[in-house]
Amino acid sequence: LAAHSLPILIHDLLEVESSLVFWLAPSDPIVSQTIAALKDLNHPYRTFLTKSFPDRTVSVMSIEDAYHKAFDLTTEIPIIVATIQTFSVEEEVARRFSRENSTYQDFFIGTNTIPSLSEAIKHSNPIIIMDEAHNAKTDLRVNKLIELNPSFMLELTATPQLTHKEAEG
């Protein structure tokens, strides 16, 4: 569902040629499975995305990869796959997410913004996909996602919540 939603969101709703996709899964095993499926050129998800974006390279990376390789929206549909724990202050990955990172300094030439992966994502107005979103709904995490300045948030769940608290921001 998420893979099939991307061309609709990018081309029809946002009316752009490319968008960064920040794909959040609930656990490391699901992150690994998602990355493997999206990188496999013969997997149905990847073949669909490749056909849907013929003028762009679908570039799939883990959060670890994204710390070392900048994405390019002029040539790619970059998809960064991570866990929702990226926003947990107890996790080292969360601290690295906002830490200064020279990989992204070209994003901010001529500005006072300290380059980091989180600032590069924020600057790109990502599409955020939350897999199993019912497991990720803490106020802190929702507010951290809103701080990333998403152009769209797609929440996927087989266990929907029937009541929602209004997010701040």
XYZ file of N, CA and C in Angstrom:
507
model
N 0.826 -1.187 0.000
C 0.000 0.000 0.000
C 0.880 1.264 0.000
N 1.923 1.259 0.833
C 2.803 2.427 0.905
C 3.494 2.671 -0.435
N 4.046 1.634 -1.019
C 4.742 1.793 -2.301
C 3.789 2.311 -3.379
N 2.582 1.796 -3.416
C 1.607 2.228 -4.420
C 1.068 3.633 -4.143
N 1.184 4.086 -2.921
C 0.748 5.443 -2.579
C 1.735 6.512 -3.029
N 3.010 6.165 -3.113
C 4.028 7.188 -3.385
C 3.836 7.944 -4.698
N 3.611 7.289 -5.834
C 3.412 8.084 -7.050
C 2.172 8.972 -6.990
N 1.134 8.519 -6.316
C -0.076 9.341 -6.165
C 0.245 10.574 -5.328
N 0.950 10.363 -4.223
C 1.306 11.485 -3.352
C 2.250 12.459 -4.048
N 3.281 11.939 -4.692
C 4.299 12.794 -5.302
C 3.766 13.508 -6.538
N 3.212 12.759 -7.466
C 2.780 13.361 -8.737
C 1.426 14.067 -8.650
N 0.452 13.426 -8.035
C -0.914 13.950 -8.068
C -1.227 14.928 -6.934
N -0.836 14.586 -5.720
C -1.161 15.456 -4.595
C -0.169 16.621 -4.467
N 1.125 16.299 -4.404
C 2.135 17.342 -4.221
C 2.522 18.027 -5.534
N 2.261 17.353 -6.650
C 2.569 17.875 -7.988
C 4.038 18.263 -8.137
N 4.913 17.329 -7.727
C 6.359 17.499 -7.858
C 6.932 16.283 -8.569
N 8.197 16.393 -8.964
C 8.864 15.282 -9.659
C 9.483 14.287 -8.687
N 9.828 14.766 -7.485
C 10.514 13.915 -6.525
C 10.189 14.367 -5.116
N 10.341 13.447 -4.182
C 10.183 13.775 -2.769
C 11.018 12.799 -1.967
N 11.573 13.288 -0.885
C 12.215 12.409 0.076
C 11.125 11.636 0.795
N 11.354 10.347 0.995
C 10.427 9.516 1.741
C 11.147 9.043 3.000
N 10.582 9.344 4.145
C 11.117 8.910 5.428
C 10.169 7.844 5.944
N 10.571 6.576 5.821
C 9.723 5.416 6.063
C 10.072 4.851 7.435
N 9.142 4.906 8.366
C 9.389 4.470 9.736
C 8.660 3.162 10.024
N 9.420 2.208 10.541
C 8.880 0.908 10.910
C 9.031 0.717 12.420
N 8.267 -0.207 13.006
C 8.273 -0.336 14.462
C 9.473 -1.077 15.055
N 10.231 -1.812 14.236
C 11.324 -2.611 14.800
C 12.444 -2.798 13.781
N 13.612 -3.148 14.284
C 14.752 -3.405 13.405
C 14.499 -4.534 12.404
N 13.868 -5.657 12.812
C 13.590 -6.701 11.805
C 12.685 -6.210 10.665
N 11.688 -5.395 10.985
C 10.806 -4.890 9.927
C 11.546 -3.871 9.063
N 12.422 -3.075 9.656
C 13.266 -2.166 8.863
C 14.103 -2.975 7.875
N 14.744 -4.037 8.352
C 15.577 -4.876 7.476
C 14.758 -5.494 6.354
N 13.559 -5.992 6.670
C 12.689 -6.586 5.652
C 12.263 -5.545 4.627
N 11.926 -4.343 5.103
C 11.479 -3.275 4.206
C 12.609 -2.860 3.282
N 13.792 -2.667 3.830
C 14.947 -2.286 3.008
C 15.247 -3.362 1.973
N 15.249 -4.627 2.396
C 15.527 -5.722 1.461
C 14.514 -5.744 0.323
N 13.246 -5.589 0.644
C 12.208 -5.607 -0.397
C 12.349 -4.422 -1.345
N 12.600 -3.234 -0.802
C 12.696 -2.041 -1.642
C 13.971 -2.003 -2.480
N 15.026 -2.679 -2.032
C 16.273 -2.724 -2.801
C 16.278 -3.832 -3.858
N 15.455 -4.848 -3.679
C 15.404 -5.995 -4.592
C 14.722 -5.582 -5.893
N 15.492 -5.489 -6.969
C 14.963 -5.020 -8.253
C 13.843 -5.904 -8.800
N 13.731 -7.134 -8.300
C 12.680 -8.048 -8.761
C 11.479 -8.106 -7.826
N 11.554 -7.432 -6.701
C 10.436 -7.442 -5.759
C 9.314 -6.552 -6.308
N 8.067 -6.947 -6.129
C 6.945 -6.148 -6.652
C 6.942 -4.688 -6.198
N 7.339 -4.401 -4.940
C 7.386 -3.004 -4.485
C 8.350 -2.208 -5.356
N 9.538 -2.765 -5.537
C 10.586 -2.035 -6.260
C 10.259 -1.921 -7.746
N 9.750 -2.981 -8.344
C 9.426 -2.891 -9.771
C 8.341 -1.842 -10.000
N 7.377 -1.757 -9.097
C 6.334 -0.747 -9.226
C 6.927 0.658 -9.112
N 7.782 0.882 -8.119
C 8.381 2.211 -7.926
C 9.272 2.592 -9.104
N 10.040 1.651 -9.609
C 10.917 1.927 -10.751
C 10.092 2.334 -11.972
N 8.986 1.640 -12.220
C 8.106 1.990 -13.347
C 7.405 3.325 -13.121
N 7.085 3.633 -11.877
C 6.354 4.860 -11.559
C 7.213 6.113 -11.640
N 8.518 5.947 -11.507
C 9.443 7.085 -11.531
C 10.552 6.832 -12.551
N 10.203 6.804 -13.838
C 11.202 6.437 -14.851
C 12.341 7.447 -14.998
N 12.135 8.685 -14.592
C 13.170 9.708 -14.730
C 13.983 9.895 -13.457
N 13.784 9.053 -12.466
C 14.487 9.164 -11.187
C 15.027 7.792 -10.785
N 16.087 7.785 -10.027
C 16.597 6.561 -9.430
C 15.954 6.403 -8.061
N 15.371 5.255 -7.829
C 14.837 4.971 -6.498
C 16.028 4.550 -5.648
N 16.342 5.361 -4.652
C 17.510 5.153 -3.807
C 17.043 4.812 -2.402
N 17.300 3.575 -1.976
C 16.833 3.094 -0.680
C 18.028 2.995 0.259
N 17.874 3.584 1.455
C 18.976 3.516 2.409
C 18.452 3.410 3.835
N 19.264 2.816 4.664
C 18.978 2.774 6.093
C 19.335 4.130 6.683
N 18.931 4.360 7.903
C 19.303 5.595 8.585
C 20.823 5.674 8.708
N 21.474 4.537 8.939
C 22.942 4.515 9.021
C 23.560 4.949 7.698
N 23.035 4.448 6.580
C 23.534 4.856 5.265
C 23.360 6.360 5.071
N 22.235 6.880 5.525
C 21.924 8.300 5.319
C 22.854 9.222 6.094
N 23.479 8.728 7.141
C 24.452 9.557 7.855
C 25.706 9.802 7.021
N 25.963 8.925 6.050
C 27.208 8.984 5.287
C 27.031 9.315 3.812
N 25.791 9.264 3.322
C 25.530 9.522 1.902
C 24.355 10.479 1.780
N 24.623 11.643 1.226
C 23.547 12.623 1.028
C 22.638 12.167 -0.109
N 21.401 12.574 -0.041
C 20.444 12.272 -1.107
C 20.331 13.477 -2.033
N 19.813 13.239 -3.234
C 19.706 14.290 -4.240
C 18.321 14.228 -4.873
N 17.478 15.192 -4.532
C 16.108 15.191 -5.040
C 16.020 15.515 -6.530
N 17.098 16.000 -7.133
C 17.050 16.300 -8.568
C 17.203 15.050 -9.424
N 17.733 13.970 -8.848
C 17.951 12.748 -9.622
C 17.337 11.504 -8.990
N 16.911 11.612 -7.740
C 16.485 10.430 -6.997
C 15.082 10.579 -6.408
N 14.515 9.431 -6.095
C 13.428 9.314 -5.137
C 14.107 8.642 -3.948
N 14.635 9.423 -3.017
C 15.335 8.815 -1.881
C 14.337 8.316 -0.835
N 14.568 7.091 -0.377
C 13.742 6.494 0.665
C 14.671 6.107 1.809
N 14.515 6.778 2.947
C 15.291 6.464 4.144
C 14.382 5.653 5.069
N 14.841 4.463 5.429
C 14.047 3.575 6.273
C 14.692 3.504 7.655
N 13.886 3.743 8.687
C 14.374 3.758 10.060
C 13.290 3.249 10.987
N 13.633 3.127 12.254
C 12.619 2.785 13.259
C 12.107 4.074 13.893
N 10.973 3.976 14.505
C 10.407 5.121 15.215
C 11.293 5.483 16.406
N 12.157 4.582 16.846
C 13.068 4.864 17.948
C 14.097 5.930 17.568
N 14.144 6.322 16.301
C 14.997 7.418 15.870
C 14.725 8.660 16.712
N 13.541 8.755 17.282
C 13.157 9.924 18.061
C 13.180 9.681 19.563
N 13.736 8.564 19.989
C 13.819 8.266 21.415
C 15.125 8.824 21.962
N 15.026 9.749 22.904
C 16.221 10.428 23.413
C 17.203 9.472 24.082
N 16.747 8.288 24.480
C 17.654 7.330 25.105
C 18.538 6.628 24.078
N 18.176 6.696 22.827
C 18.893 5.970 21.784
C 20.008 6.819 21.179
N 21.158 6.200 20.953
C 22.282 6.891 20.306
C 21.884 7.375 18.911
N 21.073 6.578 18.202
C 20.660 6.967 16.856
C 19.911 8.298 16.877
N 19.145 8.551 17.929
C 18.407 9.817 18.030
C 19.361 10.991 18.182
N 20.395 10.811 18.960
C 21.371 11.892 19.131
C 22.129 12.134 17.829
N 22.464 11.085 17.109
C 23.169 11.235 15.829
C 22.290 11.904 14.783
N 20.993 11.688 14.860
C 20.043 12.213 13.896
C 20.116 13.735 13.812
N 20.306 14.383 14.944
C 20.327 15.847 14.993
C 21.734 16.429 15.128
N 22.735 15.577 15.234
C 24.111 16.034 15.397
C 24.649 16.610 14.085
N 25.522 17.604 14.200
C 26.141 18.200 13.013
C 26.781 17.113 12.157
N 26.561 17.224 10.839
C 27.025 16.200 9.904
C 27.427 16.886 8.603
N 28.716 16.875 8.297
C 29.217 17.568 7.102
C 28.697 16.964 5.801
N 28.154 15.760 5.845
C 27.567 15.140 4.649
C 26.505 16.054 4.035
N 25.828 16.836 4.885
C 24.709 17.658 4.429
C 25.019 19.149 4.366
N 26.292 19.516 4.395
C 26.616 20.944 4.390
C 26.204 21.633 3.093
N 26.196 20.933 1.969
C 25.783 21.545 0.701
C 24.305 21.948 0.699
N 23.493 21.339 1.554
C 22.081 21.692 1.647
C 21.889 23.103 2.199
N 22.886 23.587 2.929
C 22.686 24.804 3.709
C 23.717 25.887 3.436
N 24.321 25.878 2.254
C 25.291 26.907 1.896
C 24.609 28.271 1.946
N 25.275 29.212 2.595
C 24.746 30.566 2.688
C 23.691 30.765 3.760
N 23.519 29.759 4.631
C 22.554 29.888 5.728
C 23.286 29.695 7.050
N 22.606 29.953 8.124
C 23.165 29.723 9.453
C 22.744 28.374 10.028
N 22.109 27.533 9.213
C 21.641 26.233 9.673
C 22.821 25.288 9.861
N 22.864 24.634 11.002
C 23.901 23.635 11.253
C 23.495 22.369 10.491
N 24.351 21.890 9.581
C 23.967 20.727 8.772
C 23.866 19.454 9.618
N 22.762 18.757 9.434
C 22.536 17.468 10.092
C 21.543 16.704 9.236
N 21.440 15.418 9.491
C 20.456 14.624 8.757
C 19.048 15.124 9.054
N 18.753 15.442 10.308
C 17.399 15.909 10.633
C 17.080 17.215 9.918
N 18.039 18.133 9.832
C 17.796 19.402 9.131
C 17.643 19.187 7.633
N 18.404 18.252 7.050
C 18.267 17.952 5.617
C 16.893 17.363 5.318
N 16.420 16.505 6.195
C 15.078 15.933 6.021
C 14.039 17.044 6.142
N 14.166 17.864 7.175
C 13.225 18.974 7.388
C 13.213 19.912 6.178
N 14.381 20.230 5.658
C 14.532 21.113 4.500
C 13.850 20.527 3.253
N 13.737 19.194 3.199
C 13.196 18.504 2.025
C 11.692 18.275 2.077
N 11.018 18.682 3.165
C 9.574 18.463 3.309
C 9.196 17.029 2.936
N 9.631 16.063 3.718
C 9.477 14.660 3.330
C 8.033 14.172 3.368
N 7.823 13.087 2.665
C 6.641 12.273 2.890
C 7.058 11.301 3.992
N 6.289 11.249 5.060
C 6.597 10.332 6.154
C 5.590 9.194 6.110
N 6.111 7.979 6.075
C 5.279 6.779 6.127
C 5.526 6.135 7.478
N 4.462 5.901 8.214
C 4.577 5.224 9.512
C 3.888 3.872 9.416
N 4.695 2.820 9.374
C 4.187 1.459 9.350
C 3.803 1.071 10.774
N 2.683 0.412 10.931
C 2.150 0.042 12.245
C 2.065 1.275 13.151
N 1.428 2.302 12.640
C 1.358 3.597 13.316
C 0.719 3.527 14.692
N -0.127 2.559 14.928
C -0.763 2.450 16.242
C 0.257 2.211 17.354
N 1.441 1.702 17.011
C 2.495 1.469 18.004
C 3.371 2.695 18.227
N 3.200 3.735 17.440
C 4.135 4.858 17.446
C 3.528 6.149 17.953
N 2.345 6.121 18.490
C 1.616 7.346 18.793
C 1.877 7.885 20.196
N 3.079 8.303 20.485
C 3.300 9.055 21.713
C 3.376 10.521 21.323
N 3.028 11.395 22.245
C 3.056 12.837 21.953
C 4.435 13.283 21.491
N 5.504 12.790 22.158
C 6.863 13.183 21.801
C 7.170 12.805 20.365
N 6.844 11.584 19.992
C 7.173 11.123 18.646
C 6.365 11.865 17.583
N 5.097 12.068 17.821
C 4.279 12.801 16.853
C 4.805 14.223 16.694
N 5.120 14.887 17.801
C 5.656 16.248 17.717
C 6.997 16.281 17.000
N 7.845 15.272 17.219
C 9.138 15.208 16.519
C 8.924 15.021 15.014
N 7.936 14.243 14.649
C 7.636 14.058 13.222
C 7.135 15.360 12.611
N 6.291 16.071 13.310
C 5.778 17.354 12.812
C 6.923 18.352 12.648
N 7.905 18.307 13.550
C 9.060 19.195 13.447
C 9.869 18.950 12.175
N 9.719 17.776 11.563
C 10.429 17.482 10.312
C 9.768 18.141 9.105
N 8.709 18.906 9.334
C 8.058 19.677 8.281
C 7.601 18.801 7.109
N 6.845 17.738 7.398
C 6.452 16.836 6.312
C 5.458 17.488 5.356
N 5.557 17.098 4.107
C 4.546 17.508 3.134
C 3.310 16.625 3.262
N 3.516 15.413 3.782
C 2.405 14.473 3.964
C 2.851 13.390 4.935
N 1.927 12.926 5.777
C 2.189 11.785 6.657
C 1.165 10.701 6.361
N 1.656 9.533 6.032
C 0.803 8.381 5.748
C 0.980 7.376 6.876
N -0.086 7.142 7.622
C -0.053 6.194 8.729
C -0.737 4.913 8.287
N -0.035 3.802 8.418
C -0.582 2.505 8.055
C -0.716 1.652 9.311
N -1.848 1.011 9.472
C -2.073 0.161 10.632
C -3.191 -0.824 10.342
N -3.092 -1.973 10.978
C -4.190 -2.931 10.945
C -5.017 -2.823 12.223
N -4.584 -1.940 13.131
C -5.246 -1.746 14.423
C -5.470 -0.258 14.631
N -6.452 0.327 13.946
C -6.633 1.775 14.046
C -7.105 2.222 15.426
N -6.652 3.421 15.810
C -7.150 4.048 17.032
C -8.434 4.785 16.679
N -9.413 4.707 17.539
C -10.695 5.336 17.256
C -10.781 6.745 17.786
N -9.904 7.111 18.728
C -9.872 8.478 19.244
C -8.464 9.021 19.099
N -8.366 10.307 18.871
C -7.068 10.940 18.663
C -6.992 12.233 19.441
N -5.828 12.505 19.956
C -5.553 13.764 20.617
C -4.913 14.680 19.572
N -5.322 15.927 19.550
C -4.786 16.899 18.596
C -3.287 17.094 18.857
N -2.461 16.977 17.819
C -1.023 17.184 17.936
C -0.727 18.668 18.010
N 0.280 19.016 18.788
C 0.704 20.409 18.881
C 1.631 20.732 17.736
N 1.586 21.958 17.250
C 2.551 22.330 16.229
C 2.012 23.089 15.150
